């Protein structure tokens, strides 16, 4: 993995709840806007699926590396959720 990649435990805040998840993400600094953008996948239990109810929603994701805001979407065929956002 690259030094800007992350794979490990995380906490996702969604719909007023905090859930423990496993995250695998990559972060890229974008010089045009001066921000770090990230994207990746979350593995989570059925609780996340119930909270999302099949819709894309705003999230806050925390890891040992920091905190970021973003959006989470529908699960892929393997049950992982795609998320994108910017570091806060």
PDB file of N, CA and C in Angstrom, residues 7-88:
ATOM      1  N   UNK A   7      -5.953   1.076   5.503  1.00  0.00           N
ATOM      2  CA  UNK A   7      -6.771  -0.124   5.674  1.00  0.00           C
ATOM      3  C   UNK A   7      -6.768  -0.449   7.153  1.00  0.00           C
ATOM      4  N   UNK A   8      -7.949  -0.419   7.758  1.00  0.00           N
ATOM      5  CA  UNK A   8      -8.030  -0.711   9.175  1.00  0.00           C
ATOM      6  C   UNK A   8      -9.366  -0.311   9.769  1.00  0.00           C
ATOM      7  N   UNK A   9      -9.443  -0.347  11.091  1.00  0.00           N
ATOM      8  CA  UNK A   9     -10.704  -0.008  11.759  1.00  0.00           C
ATOM      9  C   UNK A   9     -11.024   1.477  11.613  1.00  0.00           C
ATOM     10  N   UNK A  10     -12.319   1.766  11.595  1.00  0.00           N
ATOM     11  CA  UNK A  10     -12.787   3.146  11.491  1.00  0.00           C
ATOM     12  C   UNK A  10     -14.151   3.239  12.167  1.00  0.00           C
ATOM     13  N   UNK A  11     -14.570   4.467  12.378  1.00  0.00           N
ATOM     14  CA  UNK A  11     -15.906   4.736  12.901  1.00  0.00           C
ATOM     15  C   UNK A  11     -16.619   5.618  11.896  1.00  0.00           C
ATOM     16  N   UNK A  12     -17.819   5.223  11.528  1.00  0.00           N
ATOM     17  CA  UNK A  12     -18.619   6.029  10.612  1.00  0.00           C
ATOM     18  C   UNK A  12     -19.802   6.593  11.394  1.00  0.00           C
ATOM     19  N   UNK A  13     -20.024   7.888  11.237  1.00  0.00           N
ATOM     20  CA  UNK A  13     -21.186   8.549  11.829  1.00  0.00           C
ATOM     21  C   UNK A  13     -22.201   8.751  10.713  1.00  0.00           C
ATOM     22  N   UNK A  14     -23.362   8.148  10.880  1.00  0.00           N
ATOM     23  CA  UNK A  14     -24.413   8.244   9.869  1.00  0.00           C
ATOM     24  C   UNK A  14     -25.767   8.235  10.582  1.00  0.00           C
ATOM     25  N   UNK A  15     -26.650   9.107  10.165  1.00  0.00           N
ATOM     26  CA  UNK A  15     -28.001   9.183  10.723  1.00  0.00           C
ATOM     27  C   UNK A  15     -27.984   9.289  12.240  1.00  0.00           C
ATOM     28  N   UNK A  16     -27.037  10.060  12.773  1.00  0.00           N
ATOM     29  CA  UNK A  16     -26.960  10.276  14.215  1.00  0.00           C
ATOM     30  C   UNK A  16     -26.415   9.109  15.022  1.00  0.00           C
ATOM     31  N   UNK A  17     -25.872   8.107  14.349  1.00  0.00           N
ATOM     32  CA  UNK A  17     -25.309   6.933  15.041  1.00  0.00           C
ATOM     33  C   UNK A  17     -23.862   6.746  14.656  1.00  0.00           C
ATOM     34  N   UNK A  18     -23.095   6.127  15.543  1.00  0.00           N
ATOM     35  CA  UNK A  18     -21.707   5.767  15.265  1.00  0.00           C
ATOM     36  C   UNK A  18     -21.617   4.255  15.145  1.00  0.00           C
ATOM     37  N   UNK A  19     -20.959   3.804  14.079  1.00  0.00           N
ATOM     38  CA  UNK A  19     -20.805   2.369  13.844  1.00  0.00           C
ATOM     39  C   UNK A  19     -19.344   2.042  13.589  1.00  0.00           C
ATOM     40  N   UNK A  20     -18.895   0.943  14.138  1.00  0.00           N
ATOM     41  CA  UNK A  20     -17.545   0.451  13.862  1.00  0.00           C
ATOM     42  C   UNK A  20     -17.562  -0.246  12.508  1.00  0.00           C
ATOM     43  N   UNK A  21     -16.584   0.080  11.662  1.00  0.00           N
ATOM     44  CA  UNK A  21     -16.476  -0.500  10.326  1.00  0.00           C
ATOM     45  C   UNK A  21     -15.012  -0.833  10.054  1.00  0.00           C
ATOM     46  N   UNK A  22     -14.773  -1.536   8.971  1.00  0.00           N
ATOM     47  CA  UNK A  22     -13.435  -1.772   8.452  1.00  0.00           C
ATOM     48  C   UNK A  22     -13.330  -0.970   7.161  1.00  0.00           C
ATOM     49  N   UNK A  23     -12.334  -0.108   7.084  1.00  0.00           N
ATOM     50  CA  UNK A  23     -12.208   0.782   5.929  1.00  0.00           C
ATOM     51  C   UNK A  23     -10.950   0.471   5.130  1.00  0.00           C
ATOM     52  N   UNK A  24     -11.069   0.610   3.834  1.00  0.00           N
ATOM     53  CA  UNK A  24      -9.917   0.550   2.926  1.00  0.00           C
ATOM     54  C   UNK A  24     -10.056   1.741   1.997  1.00  0.00           C
ATOM     55  N   UNK A  25      -9.123   2.708   2.120  1.00  0.00           N
ATOM     56  CA  UNK A  25      -9.256   3.967   1.406  1.00  0.00           C
ATOM     57  C   UNK A  25      -7.931   4.415   0.825  1.00  0.00           C
ATOM     58  N   UNK A  26      -8.042   5.288  -0.155  1.00  0.00           N
ATOM     59  CA  UNK A  26      -6.881   5.949  -0.730  1.00  0.00           C
ATOM     60  C   UNK A  26      -7.160   7.446  -0.671  1.00  0.00           C
ATOM     61  N   UNK A  27      -6.137   8.213  -0.322  1.00  0.00           N
ATOM     62  CA  UNK A  27      -6.250   9.672  -0.258  1.00  0.00           C
ATOM     63  C   UNK A  27      -5.306  10.285  -1.282  1.00  0.00           C
ATOM     64  N   UNK A  28      -5.779  11.330  -1.948  1.00  0.00           N
ATOM     65  CA  UNK A  28      -4.997  12.006  -2.975  1.00  0.00           C
ATOM     66  C   UNK A  28      -5.122  13.505  -2.761  1.00  0.00           C
ATOM     67  N   UNK A  29      -3.977  14.180  -2.679  1.00  0.00           N
ATOM     68  CA  UNK A  29      -3.996  15.633  -2.573  1.00  0.00           C
ATOM     69  C   UNK A  29      -4.249  16.215  -3.954  1.00  0.00           C
ATOM     70  N   UNK A  30      -5.234  17.086  -4.038  1.00  0.00           N
ATOM     71  CA  UNK A  30      -5.592  17.714  -5.302  1.00  0.00           C
ATOM     72  C   UNK A  30      -5.117  19.159  -5.280  1.00  0.00           C
ATOM     73  N   UNK A  31      -4.038  19.475  -6.017  1.00  0.00           N
ATOM     74  CA  UNK A  31      -3.488  20.831  -5.966  1.00  0.00           C
ATOM     75  C   UNK A  31      -4.425  21.906  -6.519  1.00  0.00           C
ATOM     76  N   UNK A  32      -5.374  21.534  -7.380  1.00  0.00           N
ATOM     77  CA  UNK A  32      -6.262  22.546  -7.948  1.00  0.00           C
ATOM     78  C   UNK A  32      -7.200  23.158  -6.917  1.00  0.00           C
ATOM     79  N   UNK A  33      -7.585  22.382  -5.897  1.00  0.00           N
ATOM     80  CA  UNK A  33      -8.432  22.954  -4.848  1.00  0.00           C
ATOM     81  C   UNK A  33      -7.746  22.963  -3.480  1.00  0.00           C
ATOM     82  N   UNK A  34      -6.523  22.426  -3.410  1.00  0.00           N
ATOM     83  CA  UNK A  34      -5.760  22.452  -2.167  1.00  0.00           C
ATOM     84  C   UNK A  34      -6.288  21.541  -1.081  1.00  0.00           C
ATOM     85  N   UNK A  35      -7.079  20.539  -1.442  1.00  0.00           N
ATOM     86  CA  UNK A  35      -7.657  19.633  -0.450  1.00  0.00           C
ATOM     87  C   UNK A  35      -7.276  18.188  -0.732  1.00  0.00           C
ATOM     88  N   UNK A  36      -7.346  17.371   0.308  1.00  0.00           N
ATOM     89  CA  UNK A  36      -7.121  15.942   0.167  1.00  0.00           C
ATOM     90  C   UNK A  36      -8.462  15.253  -0.041  1.00  0.00           C
ATOM     91  N   UNK A  37      -8.592  14.551  -1.159  1.00  0.00           N
ATOM     92  CA  UNK A  37      -9.808  13.804  -1.487  1.00  0.00           C
ATOM     93  C   UNK A  37      -9.547  12.327  -1.218  1.00  0.00           C
ATOM     94  N   UNK A  38     -10.548  11.622  -0.719  1.00  0.00           N
ATOM     95  CA  UNK A  38     -10.382  10.205  -0.431  1.00  0.00           C
ATOM     96  C   UNK A  38     -11.557   9.427  -1.013  1.00  0.00           C
ATOM     97  N   UNK A  39     -11.299   8.158  -1.249  1.00  0.00           N
ATOM     98  CA  UNK A  39     -12.352   7.250  -1.696  1.00  0.00           C
ATOM     99  C   UNK A  39     -11.969   5.845  -1.271  1.00  0.00           C
ATOM    100  N   UNK A  40     -12.949   4.986  -1.190  1.00  0.00           N
ATOM    101  CA  UNK A  40     -12.665   3.619  -0.794  1.00  0.00           C
ATOM    102  C   UNK A  40     -13.924   2.830  -0.523  1.00  0.00           C
ATOM    103  N   UNK A  41     -13.760   1.800   0.292  1.00  0.00           N
ATOM    104  CA  UNK A  41     -14.852   0.881   0.617  1.00  0.00           C
ATOM    105  C   UNK A  41     -14.915   0.655   2.123  1.00  0.00           C
ATOM    106  N   UNK A  42     -16.133   0.448   2.617  1.00  0.00           N
ATOM    107  CA  UNK A  42     -16.355   0.108   4.020  1.00  0.00           C
ATOM    108  C   UNK A  42     -17.011  -1.254   4.109  1.00  0.00           C
ATOM    109  N   UNK A  43     -16.522  -2.082   5.003  1.00  0.00           N
ATOM    110  CA  UNK A  43     -17.195  -3.323   5.356  1.00  0.00           C
ATOM    111  C   UNK A  43     -17.909  -3.066   6.669  1.00  0.00           C
ATOM    112  N   UNK A  44     -19.193  -3.364   6.714  1.00  0.00           N
ATOM    113  CA  UNK A  44     -19.978  -3.103   7.912  1.00  0.00           C
ATOM    114  C   UNK A  44     -21.040  -4.173   8.070  1.00  0.00           C
ATOM    115  N   UNK A  45     -21.641  -4.207   9.256  1.00  0.00           N
ATOM    116  CA  UNK A  45     -22.695  -5.192   9.496  1.00  0.00           C
ATOM    117  C   UNK A  45     -24.035  -4.674   8.956  1.00  0.00           C
ATOM    118  N   UNK A  46     -25.073  -5.419   9.184  1.00  0.00           N
ATOM    119  CA  UNK A  46     -26.397  -5.095   8.641  1.00  0.00           C
ATOM    120  C   UNK A  46     -26.959  -3.769   9.172  1.00  0.00           C
ATOM    121  N   UNK A  47     -26.462  -3.298  10.303  1.00  0.00           N
ATOM    122  CA  UNK A  47     -26.963  -2.048  10.869  1.00  0.00           C
ATOM    123  C   UNK A  47     -26.764  -0.890   9.901  1.00  0.00           C
ATOM    124  N   UNK A  48     -25.609  -0.824   9.251  1.00  0.00           N
ATOM    125  CA  UNK A  48     -25.358   0.236   8.281  1.00  0.00           C
ATOM    126  C   UNK A  48     -26.341   0.145   7.129  1.00  0.00           C
ATOM    127  N   UNK A  49     -26.589  -1.040   6.655  1.00  0.00           N
ATOM    128  CA  UNK A  49     -27.534  -1.236   5.559  1.00  0.00           C
ATOM    129  C   UNK A  49     -28.929  -0.734   5.956  1.00  0.00           C
ATOM    130  N   UNK A  50     -29.348  -1.015   7.171  1.00  0.00           N
ATOM    131  CA  UNK A  50     -30.655  -0.578   7.646  1.00  0.00           C
ATOM    132  C   UNK A  50     -30.721   0.947   7.760  1.00  0.00           C
ATOM    133  N   UNK A  51     -29.642   1.570   8.235  1.00  0.00           N
ATOM    134  CA  UNK A  51     -29.621   3.024   8.385  1.00  0.00           C
ATOM    135  C   UNK A  51     -29.662   3.738   7.036  1.00  0.00           C
ATOM    136  N   UNK A  52     -28.976   3.187   6.046  1.00  0.00           N
ATOM    137  CA  UNK A  52     -28.918   3.827   4.733  1.00  0.00           C
ATOM    138  C   UNK A  52     -30.196   3.638   3.935  1.00  0.00           C
ATOM    139  N   UNK A  53     -30.849   2.517   4.127  1.00  0.00           N
ATOM    140  CA  UNK A  53     -32.109   2.223   3.448  1.00  0.00           C
ATOM    141  C   UNK A  53     -32.011   2.437   1.939  1.00  0.00           C
ATOM    142  N   UNK A  54     -30.873   2.024   1.358  1.00  0.00           N
ATOM    143  CA  UNK A  54     -30.692   2.071  -0.086  1.00  0.00           C
ATOM    144  C   UNK A  54     -30.427   3.440  -0.675  1.00  0.00           C
ATOM    145  N   UNK A  55     -30.098   4.421   0.167  1.00  0.00           N
ATOM    146  CA  UNK A  55     -29.866   5.761  -0.372  1.00  0.00           C
ATOM    147  C   UNK A  55     -28.466   6.259  -0.044  1.00  0.00           C
ATOM    148  N   UNK A  56     -27.970   7.178  -0.853  1.00  0.00           N
ATOM    149  CA  UNK A  56     -26.698   7.834  -0.600  1.00  0.00           C
ATOM    150  C   UNK A  56     -26.907   8.872   0.497  1.00  0.00           C
ATOM    151  N   UNK A  57     -25.960   8.998   1.408  1.00  0.00           N
ATOM    152  CA  UNK A  57     -26.131   9.938   2.509  1.00  0.00           C
ATOM    153  C   UNK A  57     -24.795  10.499   2.969  1.00  0.00           C
ATOM    154  N   UNK A  58     -24.849  11.601   3.679  1.00  0.00           N
ATOM    155  CA  UNK A  58     -23.654  12.239   4.241  1.00  0.00           C
ATOM    156  C   UNK A  58     -23.144  11.422   5.427  1.00  0.00           C
ATOM    157  N   UNK A  59     -21.804  11.343   5.540  1.00  0.00           N
ATOM    158  CA  UNK A  59     -21.187  10.638   6.659  1.00  0.00           C
ATOM    159  C   UNK A  59     -19.988  11.432   7.170  1.00  0.00           C
ATOM    160  N   UNK A  60     -19.565  11.083   8.373  1.00  0.00           N
ATOM    161  CA  UNK A  60     -18.270  11.486   8.892  1.00  0.00           C
ATOM    162  C   UNK A  60     -17.537  10.190   9.200  1.00  0.00           C
ATOM    163  N   UNK A  61     -16.305  10.100   8.758  1.00  0.00           N
ATOM    164  CA  UNK A  61     -15.499   8.898   8.947  1.00  0.00           C
ATOM    165  C   UNK A  61     -14.278   9.252   9.775  1.00  0.00           C
ATOM    166  N   UNK A  62     -14.048   8.494  10.852  1.00  0.00           N
ATOM    167  CA  UNK A  62     -12.877   8.711  11.694  1.00  0.00           C
ATOM    168  C   UNK A  62     -12.007   7.462  11.710  1.00  0.00           C
ATOM    169  N   UNK A  63     -10.709   7.686  11.562  1.00  0.00           N
ATOM    170  CA  UNK A  63      -9.722   6.608  11.683  1.00  0.00           C
ATOM    171  C   UNK A  63      -8.631   7.093  12.627  1.00  0.00           C
ATOM    172  N   UNK A  64      -7.623   6.260  12.845  1.00  0.00           N
ATOM    173  CA  UNK A  64      -6.483   6.683  13.654  1.00  0.00           C
ATOM    174  C   UNK A  64      -5.687   7.769  12.944  1.00  0.00           C
ATOM    175  N   UNK A  65      -5.917   7.934  11.628  1.00  0.00           N
ATOM    176  CA  UNK A  65      -5.202   8.917  10.819  1.00  0.00           C
ATOM    177  C   UNK A  65      -5.883  10.281  10.796  1.00  0.00           C
ATOM    178  N   UNK A  66      -7.174  10.344  11.154  1.00  0.00           N
ATOM    179  CA  UNK A  66      -7.873  11.616  11.119  1.00  0.00           C
ATOM    180  C   UNK A  66      -9.357  11.459  10.910  1.00  0.00           C
ATOM    181  N   UNK A  67      -9.959  12.548  10.470  1.00  0.00           N
ATOM    182  CA  UNK A  67     -11.414  12.634  10.329  1.00  0.00           C
ATOM    183  C   UNK A  67     -11.721  13.235   8.952  1.00  0.00           C
ATOM    184  N   UNK A  68     -12.798  12.765   8.327  1.00  0.00           N
ATOM    185  CA  UNK A  68     -13.180  13.279   7.018  1.00  0.00           C
ATOM    186  C   UNK A  68     -14.694  13.237   6.880  1.00  0.00           C
ATOM    187  N   UNK A  69     -15.210  14.138   6.059  1.00  0.00           N
ATOM    188  CA  UNK A  69     -16.627  14.134   5.737  1.00  0.00           C
ATOM    189  C   UNK A  69     -16.795  13.646   4.313  1.00  0.00           C
ATOM    190  N   UNK A  70     -17.948  13.078   4.031  1.00  0.00           N
ATOM    191  CA  UNK A  70     -18.166  12.581   2.684  1.00  0.00           C
ATOM    192  C   UNK A  70     -19.548  12.019   2.498  1.00  0.00           C
ATOM    193  N   UNK A  71     -19.667  11.183   1.474  1.00  0.00           N
ATOM    194  CA  UNK A  71     -20.923  10.512   1.154  1.00  0.00           C
ATOM    195  C   UNK A  71     -20.677   9.024   1.040  1.00  0.00           C
ATOM    196  N   UNK A  72     -21.706   8.281   1.381  1.00  0.00           N
ATOM    197  CA  UNK A  72     -21.651   6.831   1.248  1.00  0.00           C
ATOM    198  C   UNK A  72     -22.789   6.412   0.331  1.00  0.00           C
ATOM    199  N   UNK A  73     -22.535   5.418  -0.494  1.00  0.00           N
ATOM    200  CA  UNK A  73     -23.531   4.986  -1.470  1.00  0.00           C
ATOM    201  C   UNK A  73     -23.988   3.560  -1.265  1.00  0.00           C
ATOM    202  N   UNK A  74     -24.539   3.003  -2.305  1.00  0.00           N
ATOM    203  CA  UNK A  74     -25.055   1.636  -2.273  1.00  0.00           C
ATOM    204  C   UNK A  74     -23.935   0.622  -2.126  1.00  0.00           C
ATOM    205  N   UNK A  75     -24.252  -0.552  -1.584  1.00  0.00           N
ATOM    206  CA  UNK A  75     -23.223  -1.592  -1.472  1.00  0.00           C
ATOM    207  C   UNK A  75     -22.898  -2.212  -2.831  1.00  0.00           C
ATOM    208  N   UNK A  76     -21.654  -2.701  -2.950  1.00  0.00           N
ATOM    209  CA  UNK A  76     -21.265  -3.430  -4.155  1.00  0.00           C
ATOM    210  C   UNK A  76     -21.730  -4.880  -4.013  1.00  0.00           C
ATOM    211  N   UNK A  77     -21.489  -5.719  -5.005  1.00  0.00           N
ATOM    212  CA  UNK A  77     -21.947  -7.109  -4.927  1.00  0.00           C
ATOM    213  C   UNK A  77     -21.384  -7.899  -3.745  1.00  0.00           C
ATOM    214  N   UNK A  78     -20.308  -7.415  -3.136  1.00  0.00           N
ATOM    215  CA  UNK A  78     -19.692  -8.109  -2.004  1.00  0.00           C
ATOM    216  C   UNK A  78     -20.120  -7.516  -0.666  1.00  0.00           C
ATOM    217  N   UNK A  79     -21.072  -6.573  -0.689  1.00  0.00           N
ATOM    218  CA  UNK A  79     -21.588  -5.990   0.541  1.00  0.00           C
ATOM    219  C   UNK A  79     -20.757  -4.847   1.104  1.00  0.00           C
ATOM    220  N   UNK A  80     -19.784  -4.353   0.334  1.00  0.00           N
ATOM    221  CA  UNK A  80     -18.964  -3.223   0.788  1.00  0.00           C
ATOM    222  C   UNK A  80     -19.572  -1.929   0.269  1.00  0.00           C
ATOM    223  N   UNK A  81     -19.481  -0.889   1.067  1.00  0.00           N
ATOM    224  CA  UNK A  81     -20.052   0.397   0.690  1.00  0.00           C
ATOM    225  C   UNK A  81     -18.972   1.332   0.164  1.00  0.00           C
ATOM    226  N   UNK A  82     -19.241   1.995  -0.939  1.00  0.00           N
ATOM    227  CA  UNK A  82     -18.315   2.960  -1.512  1.00  0.00           C
ATOM    228  C   UNK A  82     -18.527   4.302  -0.832  1.00  0.00           C
ATOM    229  N   UNK A  83     -17.425   4.953  -0.477  1.00  0.00           N
ATOM    230  CA  UNK A  83     -17.516   6.277   0.092  1.00  0.00           C
ATOM    231  C   UNK A  83     -16.501   7.192  -0.571  1.00  0.00           C
ATOM    232  N   UNK A  84     -16.854   8.475  -0.636  1.00  0.00           N
ATOM    233  CA  UNK A  84     -15.976   9.504  -1.179  1.00  0.00           C
ATOM    234  C   UNK A  84     -16.085  10.729  -0.293  1.00  0.00           C
ATOM    235  N   UNK A  85     -15.024  11.530  -0.238  1.00  0.00           N
ATOM    236  CA  UNK A  85     -15.105  12.733   0.569  1.00  0.00           C
ATOM    237  C   UNK A  85     -13.827  13.536   0.541  1.00  0.00           C
ATOM    238  N   UNK A  86     -13.765  14.494   1.458  1.00  0.00           N
ATOM    239  CA  UNK A  86     -12.591  15.356   1.613  1.00  0.00           C
ATOM    240  C   UNK A  86     -12.185  15.358   3.070  1.00  0.00           C
ATOM    241  N   UNK A  87     -10.895  15.383   3.304  1.00  0.00           N
ATOM    242  CA  UNK A  87     -10.371  15.437   4.672  1.00  0.00           C
ATOM    243  C   UNK A  87     -10.766  16.753   5.311  1.00  0.00           C
ATOM    244  N   UNK A  88     -11.105  16.705   6.605  1.00  0.00           N
ATOM    245  CA  UNK A  88     -11.464  17.924   7.309  1.00  0.00           C
ATOM    246  C   UNK A  88     -10.276  18.461   8.082  1.00  0.00           C
TER     247      UNK A  88
END
